[in-house]
Amino acid sequence: MTNNLRFKTSKFIDETYRVSFKFNNKTYFGFKGDTLASALLANGIHLVGRSFKYHRPRGIMTSGSEEPNAIIQLHDNSSRTEPNVRATEVEIYEGLVASSQNCWPSVNFDIGGINNLLSPILPAGFYYKTFMWPASFWEKYEYFIRKSAGLGKSPKVADPDIYEHKYIHCDVLVIGAGISGIMAAKMAAKNGFKTLLVDEKSYLGGSSIYDNSEFSKINNQITSSWLEKEINEISKLENLEIKIRTSVAAFHGYNFLLARENLTDHLPINQRENKVRQRLLKIRAKKVITATGSIERPLIFDNNDRPGILLSSAIKKYIDLYGVACGENNILFTNNDTAYETAMSLIQRGIKINAIIDNREQIDSKISYEVEKNNIEIYKGYTVVDTYGYRRINKISIMKLSKDGQTVIGDKTKLNCDCLGVSGGWTPAVHLFTQSGGKLKFREEDQVFIPNVYPSDQISVGSCNGDFGLEEIISNTLSSIKKFLDIDNSEYKTVETISGLNQSKRNIWLLPSDKSIGKTKSFVDYQNDATAKDIKLALREGFRSIEHVKRYTTTGMGTDQGKLGNMHALGIISETAGTKMGEHGTTTFRPPYTPLTFGTIVGRNVGEFFDIFRRTPIHDWHVANNAEFENVGQWKRAWYYPKDNENMHQAVQRESKAARDSAGILDASTLGKIDIQGTDASEFLNRVYTNAWSKLAVGKCRYGLMLNEDGMVYDDGVTTRLGENHYIMTTTTGGAANVLGKLEDYLQTEWPELDVYLSSVTDHYATISVCGPNSKKIVSKVIPDLDLSDEKFPHMSFKNAKIDNIKCRVMRISFTGEHSYEINIQANFGKSVWEKCMEAGKDFNITPYGTETMHLLRAEKGFIIVGQDTDATLTPIDLQMDWIVSKKKYDFIGKRSLYRSDTIREDRKQLVGLLTENPEEVLEEGAQIVADIKKSPIEMLGHVTSSYYSPNLKKSIALGVVKGGKNMLGQKLIIPMENKNINVTVADPVFLDKEGERLNAKL
Amino acid sequence: MFLINCPFCGEREQSEFKAGGEAHIVRPKQPTELSDDEWAEYLFMRKNIKGIQFERWNHVHGCRKWFNMVRDTSNDQIKAVYKMGEKPPIK
């Protein structure tokens, strides 16, 4: 550690606690309380990274979240690695490992630095202009462009840390714990408001907490001392919760805010085990007080980006808060009084100031006189025109400004320095305010945008509201908070302030140079390497909108979102275009204010919680019996049950054959079940289904088709009349929630007069379907008391029964075309009844089958699956299901649409069966269907919706939709594939047992 | 994110709700009497207003009730909520 850079005077640094850390593979030391930036500066290190485009050496520029340059990779090549972290925000801990980004082989010697020499041919829009032609080459360019894009390296292994989300509700949220935030929080909490105070830093008090100057006093006390007492007082308030290391990321409408609370990032890695790393706070506040402060502006001049150039306020903070001098031979360059505060801090510690360059001709404040008294040369009305030094600034040259500030005059003077502090005044941090929908206004006197119209119950106070002097900060905060909270008692009787600064400023957005603009590199956006020259070029090329200039030059599009330079970009645009600043507005400030980790965003929704899934009551049996699963909606459904190394095709063929030859068993628990009761239940079903329901007898089942109001098929399923005013409706697995929603919608909004009640009972029952010629024998063994004779229990009917004294509902319904029974039983008995069926079916080779076999079996019968064979463009007529559309009913949902001019067209896509010329050839689902392959362009007639090899028919079968398909029976069509054309014949969609002999066979 | 005052449950997060399009479109009592154009007017035509808009919302992850909302689409201010069947409290 270079001792002459560390001043052991700061109470924020624990000098008894030495911390070792690594930067670019070298070990350094700092103290507890340091940030990575302050520790590096104490070690004399300014150069920490290379710039994005030109690979120029870059150093630490700021002391907070606005940092554009000092962004580093933490813990490279480990599971905890994180790119693009601001060194100014990282609190150091034992074992911290950091490295520079965007440089190879090292930050001191970087091959990419050649881009800096090539910069004349890398102007704004370089990529857009260069890689436009030939267009077909884009794929080749892309590979290289992608490689050179981006800064840090993303982690390659899973994140070991834990993250979580938390909702917070409060009366008042105060963002920022600077002087006005502290006052606001105290006033709110003491007046009975449940208050939350957050600050992104690890300490409270903002920049005033290290303001020990004699020039700004509150009630005749040094600012920092006064503030410390205030902080001490509020930390005891019951009504007030204080969260440090908590950065508000987003301010949405209705005072909904997102904040990231850092909990372990400042701890050594070995102390982070089993702790939550970061918490995303979802805050709903009745009132929001924004006290986010302001960000110092840099100045825009040639080569203003060299390592060793910092904001003057940052230099002050490093010395006052961390006890670290940024240089041993300093120059300050300013257009306002801020730099004189920095000067006083340096003077107090005996750090050399070589000169102060001030844009202003006249300087008239107590503090500037005091600085002058210390024999520091002040160049009034001067500007810096260039800087020198590759890896660290070592010299500047200055010239006198003309009266209008547009040009430089006189001779060039060179001055030596190892650190240059710049101050261009202050920009209110209005980011969160504008995110919330707030409208800004432009204040001409000091060229700042300040809050104007508040969209919700909120207020901005302090310097984010454009109050920069201590006196106006305090008095305006007091009066606005009183009004905002409607309180008389401010807790502050009299607050007297003294400030040695005045607010005069000479604002020149782009400082003049003795060189032509084309030969300068005056950086506006440091992180994205956008210069004043680039902005001017964009304007010359015709861009006018600030949003367009931003995208063309990439100004403000880095991870720092241009917190430093955006205002200068606006200023340069309006100066060049001869327009007024206020007319341009600003670019949109978007969340997050500072980058969020993905971990924080997803919280606990990782691994098996990423997307929840639902298991049937019989799930464990399927797992134990080697089932493969498929996702259907949120459900895990057994897909097929491979035996002895069978592949899917072999398993499905075996299962399908067994189901028709003897017996199959399917877990159908996922089907949606809606319990419908009420005196108008029948009338309700009449209105929602296409067929008639009034005459369905109690104990009978009926298949129904539900349409949207546009006439397109929406869902289908069997509904059973359990009692006079009681039905149970089944829906498709994936459609259950939507169907319930749709039915509720009609009941509540269109037909509130109907006496009907709906309940979702999907999860209440396990549904076991036993099918095949031996199903009757099996079910009779499981439920011996139930009379299964065709007379007593015909197809499409239902019986209440008991299995071991447990009530169940048995329906004789079929989705396979086989004689089959569906047993519905209370969910927690599902598995044991399934096992009973398996036991009873042992002698009949009962075969569990999954969804794939179910699909095959129903396709043999030509039964549709809504969502597979339909896609919300097919009417029942298109599906050749005219039989299910009641002609007699006056109305039902979608009826009127069935004879719109569009739905009665003959050439609509219609569902047909398809048989391949070669019966072994199985079509691909989704394949296009054409009639004439010679025609150009080929007319697509439709596509294959379902396709299988049927082991029962011993041939390939398929369903598809074809334009005008209804009238094409027997016609030959072609399925063009990548390397062959498959000939098919249009067939009846019912391939097996059209007469229903299997269903009605006497068993 | 909106804070929506469900007429049945009180203030709840927007994530509990589902938007259901324009309000006060009554399903014709006698659809069969309508011409194609009249039916299409009911079926397809919806307003997209910058300013005061009347909307249907459903407290889908709450009481599951449908209700109406008056919202200024230009600034997302919710002007009023009211139950189905009630007259809008503002024009």
Coordinates of N, CA, C and O in Angstrom, one line a residue, chain A residues 443-526:
Chain A
R443 N -35.2 23.7 -16.3 CA -35.0 25.0 -15.7 C -33.8 25.7 -16.4 O -32.6 25.2 -16.3
E444 N -34.1 26.8 -17.1 CA -33.1 27.4 -17.9 C -31.8 27.9 -17.1 O -30.7 27.7 -17.6
E445 N -32.1 28.5 -15.9 CA -31.0 29.2 -15.2 C -29.8 28.3 -15.1 O -28.6 28.7 -15.3
D446 N -30.0 27.1 -14.6 CA -28.9 26.2 -14.4 C -28.9 24.9 -15.2 O -28.2 24.0 -15.0
Q447 N -29.8 25.0 -16.3 CA -29.8 23.9 -17.3 C -30.0 22.5 -16.6 O -29.3 21.6 -16.8
V448 N -31.1 22.4 -15.9 CA -31.4 21.1 -15.3 C -32.9 20.7 -15.6 O -33.7 21.6 -15.6
F449 N -33.1 19.4 -15.7 CA -34.5 18.9 -15.7 C -34.9 18.6 -14.3 O -34.2 17.9 -13.6
I450 N -36.1 19.1 -13.9 CA -36.6 18.8 -12.6 C -38.0 18.3 -12.6 O -38.8 18.6 -13.6
P451 N -38.5 17.6 -11.6 CA -39.8 17.1 -11.6 C -40.9 18.2 -11.7 O -40.7 19.3 -11.1
N452 N -41.9 17.9 -12.4 CA -42.9 18.9 -12.7 C -44.3 18.4 -12.3 O -45.0 18.8 -11.4
V453 N -44.7 17.3 -13.0 CA -46.1 16.8 -12.8 C -45.9 15.4 -12.2 O -45.3 14.5 -12.8
Y454 N -46.5 15.2 -11.0 CA -46.5 13.9 -10.3 C -47.7 13.0 -10.7 O -48.8 13.5 -10.6
P455 N -47.4 11.8 -11.2 CA -48.5 10.9 -11.6 C -49.2 10.2 -10.5 O -50.3 9.6 -10.6
S456 N -48.6 10.1 -9.3 CA -49.2 9.4 -8.2 C -48.9 10.2 -6.9 O -48.3 11.3 -7.0
D457 N -49.3 9.6 -5.8 CA -49.1 10.3 -4.5 C -47.6 10.3 -4.1 O -47.2 9.4 -3.4
Q458 N -46.8 11.2 -4.6 CA -45.4 11.2 -4.4 C -44.8 12.6 -4.5 O -45.5 13.5 -5.0
I459 N -43.6 12.7 -4.0 CA -43.0 14.0 -4.0 C -41.5 13.8 -4.1 O -40.9 12.8 -3.6
S460 N -40.8 14.7 -4.7 CA -39.3 14.7 -4.8 C -38.8 15.8 -3.9 O -39.3 16.9 -4.0
V461 N -37.8 15.5 -3.1 CA -37.2 16.6 -2.2 C -35.7 16.5 -2.3 O -35.1 15.5 -2.7
G462 N -35.1 17.6 -2.0 CA -33.6 17.7 -2.0 C -33.1 17.9 -3.4 O -33.8 18.5 -4.2
S463 N -31.8 17.5 -3.6 CA -31.2 17.9 -4.9 C -31.8 17.2 -6.1 O -31.7 17.6 -7.2
C464 N -32.5 16.0 -5.9 CA -33.2 15.4 -7.0 C -34.4 16.3 -7.5 O -35.0 16.1 -8.5
N465 N -34.7 17.3 -6.6 CA -35.8 18.2 -7.0 C -35.2 19.5 -7.5 O -35.9 20.5 -7.7
G466 N -33.9 19.5 -7.6 CA -33.2 20.7 -8.2 C -32.8 21.7 -7.1 O -32.4 22.9 -7.4
D467 N -32.9 21.4 -5.8 CA -32.4 22.2 -4.8 C -31.0 21.8 -4.4 O -30.7 20.7 -3.9
F468 N -30.0 22.7 -4.7 CA -28.6 22.3 -4.6 C -28.0 22.9 -3.4 O -27.0 22.4 -2.8
G469 N -28.4 24.1 -2.9 CA -27.8 24.8 -1.8 C -28.3 24.2 -0.5 O -29.5 23.8 -0.4
L470 N -27.5 24.1 0.5 CA -27.9 23.5 1.8 C -29.1 24.2 2.3 O -30.0 23.5 2.8
E471 N -29.1 25.5 2.3 CA -30.3 26.2 2.8 C -31.6 25.9 2.1 O -32.6 25.6 2.8
E472 N -31.6 25.9 0.8 CA -32.8 25.6 0.1 C -33.2 24.1 0.2 O -34.4 23.8 0.3
I473 N -32.2 23.3 0.3 CA -32.5 21.8 0.5 C -33.3 21.7 1.8 O -34.4 21.1 1.8
I474 N -32.8 22.3 2.9 CA -33.5 22.1 4.2 C -34.8 22.8 4.2 O -35.8 22.2 4.6
S475 N -34.9 24.0 3.8 CA -36.1 24.7 4.0 C -37.2 24.2 3.0 O -38.3 24.0 3.4
N476 N -36.8 23.9 1.8 CA -37.8 23.3 0.9 C -38.3 21.9 1.3 O -39.4 21.6 1.1
T477 N -37.3 21.1 1.8 CA -37.7 19.8 2.3 C -38.7 19.9 3.4 O -39.8 19.2 3.4
L478 N -38.4 20.8 4.3 CA -39.4 20.9 5.5 C -40.7 21.4 5.0 O -41.8 20.7 5.4
S479 N -40.8 22.4 4.2 CA -42.1 22.9 3.8 C -42.8 21.9 2.9 O -44.0 21.6 3.0
S480 N -42.1 21.2 1.9 CA -42.9 20.3 1.1 C -43.3 19.1 1.8 O -44.4 18.5 1.5
I481 N -42.5 18.6 2.7 CA -42.9 17.3 3.4 C -44.2 17.7 4.3 O -45.1 16.9 4.4
K482 N -44.1 18.8 5.0 CA -45.3 19.2 5.8 C -46.6 19.2 5.0 O -47.6 18.7 5.4
K483 N -46.5 19.8 3.8 CA -47.6 19.9 3.0 C -48.0 18.5 2.5 O -49.2 18.1 2.5
F484 N -47.0 17.7 2.0 CA -47.3 16.4 1.4 C -47.9 15.5 2.4 O -48.8 14.7 2.1
L485 N -47.4 15.5 3.7 CA -48.0 14.6 4.7 C -49.1 15.2 5.5 O -49.7 14.6 6.3
D486 N -49.4 16.5 5.1 CA -50.5 17.2 5.8 C -50.2 17.2 7.3 O -51.1 16.8 8.1
I487 N -49.1 17.7 7.7 CA -48.8 17.7 9.2 C -48.3 19.1 9.5 O -47.8 19.9 8.7
D488 N -48.6 19.5 10.8 CA -48.2 20.8 11.3 C -46.8 20.7 11.9 O -46.0 21.5 11.8
N489 N -46.7 19.6 12.7 CA -45.5 19.5 13.5 C -44.3 18.9 12.6 O -44.4 17.7 12.2
S490 N -43.4 19.7 12.3 CA -42.3 19.2 11.4 C -41.2 18.5 12.2 O -40.3 18.0 11.6
E491 N -41.2 18.6 13.5 CA -40.1 18.0 14.3 C -38.9 18.9 14.3 O -37.9 18.7 15.0
Y492 N -38.9 19.9 13.4 CA -37.8 20.8 13.3 C -38.3 22.2 13.6 O -39.0 22.8 12.8
K493 N -37.9 22.7 14.8 CA -38.3 24.0 15.2 C -37.7 25.1 14.3 O -38.3 25.6 13.4
T494 N -36.4 25.3 14.5 CA -35.7 26.2 13.6 C -34.5 25.5 13.1 O -33.8 24.8 13.9
V495 N -34.3 25.6 11.8 CA -33.0 25.0 11.3 C -32.3 26.2 10.6 O -32.8 26.7 9.6
E496 N -31.2 26.5 11.1 CA -30.4 27.6 10.5 C -29.3 27.0 9.8 O -28.6 26.2 10.3
T497 N -29.1 27.5 8.6 CA -28.0 27.0 7.8 C -27.0 28.1 7.3 O -27.5 29.2 7.1
I498 N -25.8 27.7 7.2 CA -24.8 28.7 6.6 C -24.1 27.9 5.5 O -23.8 26.7 5.6
S499 N -24.0 28.5 4.3 CA -23.3 27.8 3.3 C -22.3 28.8 2.6 O -22.7 30.0 2.4
G500 N -21.1 28.4 2.4 CA -20.1 29.3 1.8 C -20.1 29.2 0.3 O -19.2 29.8 -0.4
L501 N -21.0 28.4 -0.3 CA -21.0 28.3 -1.7 C -22.1 29.1 -2.4 O -23.1 29.4 -1.7
N502 N -21.9 29.6 -3.6 CA -23.1 30.1 -4.3 C -23.3 29.3 -5.5 O -22.5 28.4 -5.9
Q503 N -24.4 29.5 -6.1 CA -24.9 28.5 -7.2 C -24.6 29.0 -8.6 O -25.1 28.5 -9.5
S504 N -23.6 29.9 -8.7 CA -23.3 30.4 -10.1 C -22.6 29.3 -10.9 O -21.9 28.5 -10.3
K505 N -22.9 29.3 -12.2 CA -22.4 28.2 -13.0 C -22.2 28.7 -14.4 O -23.0 29.6 -14.8
R506 N -21.2 28.3 -15.1 CA -21.1 28.7 -16.5 C -21.2 27.4 -17.3 O -20.2 26.6 -17.4
N507 N -22.4 27.2 -17.8 CA -22.6 25.9 -18.5 C -22.3 25.9 -19.9 O -22.8 26.6 -20.7
I508 N -21.3 25.1 -20.3 CA -20.9 24.9 -21.7 C -20.9 23.4 -22.0 O -20.1 22.7 -21.4
W509 N -21.9 22.9 -22.8 CA -22.1 21.5 -22.9 C -20.8 20.8 -23.5 O -20.3 19.9 -23.0
L510 N -20.4 21.4 -24.6 CA -19.2 20.9 -25.3 C -18.1 22.0 -25.3 O -18.3 23.0 -25.9
L511 N -17.1 21.8 -24.5 CA -16.1 22.8 -24.4 C -15.3 23.0 -25.7 O -15.0 22.0 -26.3
P512 N -14.9 24.2 -26.0 CA -14.2 24.4 -27.3 C -12.8 23.9 -27.2 O -12.3 23.8 -26.2
S513 N -12.3 23.7 -28.4 CA -10.9 23.2 -28.5 C -10.2 23.9 -29.6 O -10.8 24.5 -30.5
D514 N -8.8 23.9 -29.6 CA -8.1 24.5 -30.6 C -8.0 23.5 -31.9 O -7.6 23.9 -32.9
K515 N -8.5 22.3 -31.7 CA -8.5 21.4 -32.8 C -9.9 21.3 -33.4 O -10.9 21.7 -32.8
S516 N -10.0 20.8 -34.6 CA -11.3 20.7 -35.2 C -12.0 19.5 -34.6 O -11.3 18.6 -34.1
I517 N -13.3 19.5 -34.5 CA -14.1 18.5 -33.8 C -13.7 17.1 -34.3 O -13.6 16.2 -33.5
G518 N -13.4 16.9 -35.6 CA -13.1 15.6 -36.1 C -11.8 15.0 -35.5 O -11.6 13.8 -35.6
K519 N -11.0 15.9 -35.0 CA -9.7 15.4 -34.4 C -9.8 15.2 -32.9 O -8.8 15.0 -32.3
T520 N -10.9 15.4 -32.3 CA -11.0 15.3 -30.9 C -11.7 14.0 -30.5 O -12.5 13.5 -31.2
K521 N -11.4 13.6 -29.3 CA -12.2 12.5 -28.7 C -12.7 13.0 -27.3 O -12.1 12.9 -26.3
S522 N -13.9 13.7 -27.4 CA -14.5 14.2 -26.2 C -15.6 13.3 -25.8 O -16.7 13.3 -26.5
F523 N -15.4 12.5 -24.8 CA -16.4 11.4 -24.6 C -17.6 11.9 -23.8 O -17.5 12.7 -22.8
V524 N -18.8 11.6 -24.3 CA -20.0 11.9 -23.7 C -20.5 10.7 -22.9 O -20.9 10.8 -21.8
D525 N -20.5 9.5 -23.6 CA -20.8 8.3 -22.9 C -19.5 7.5 -22.8 O -19.1 6.9 -23.8
Y526 N -19.0 7.4 -21.6 CA -17.7 6.7 -21.4 C -17.9 5.2 -21.6 O -17.0 4.6 -22.2

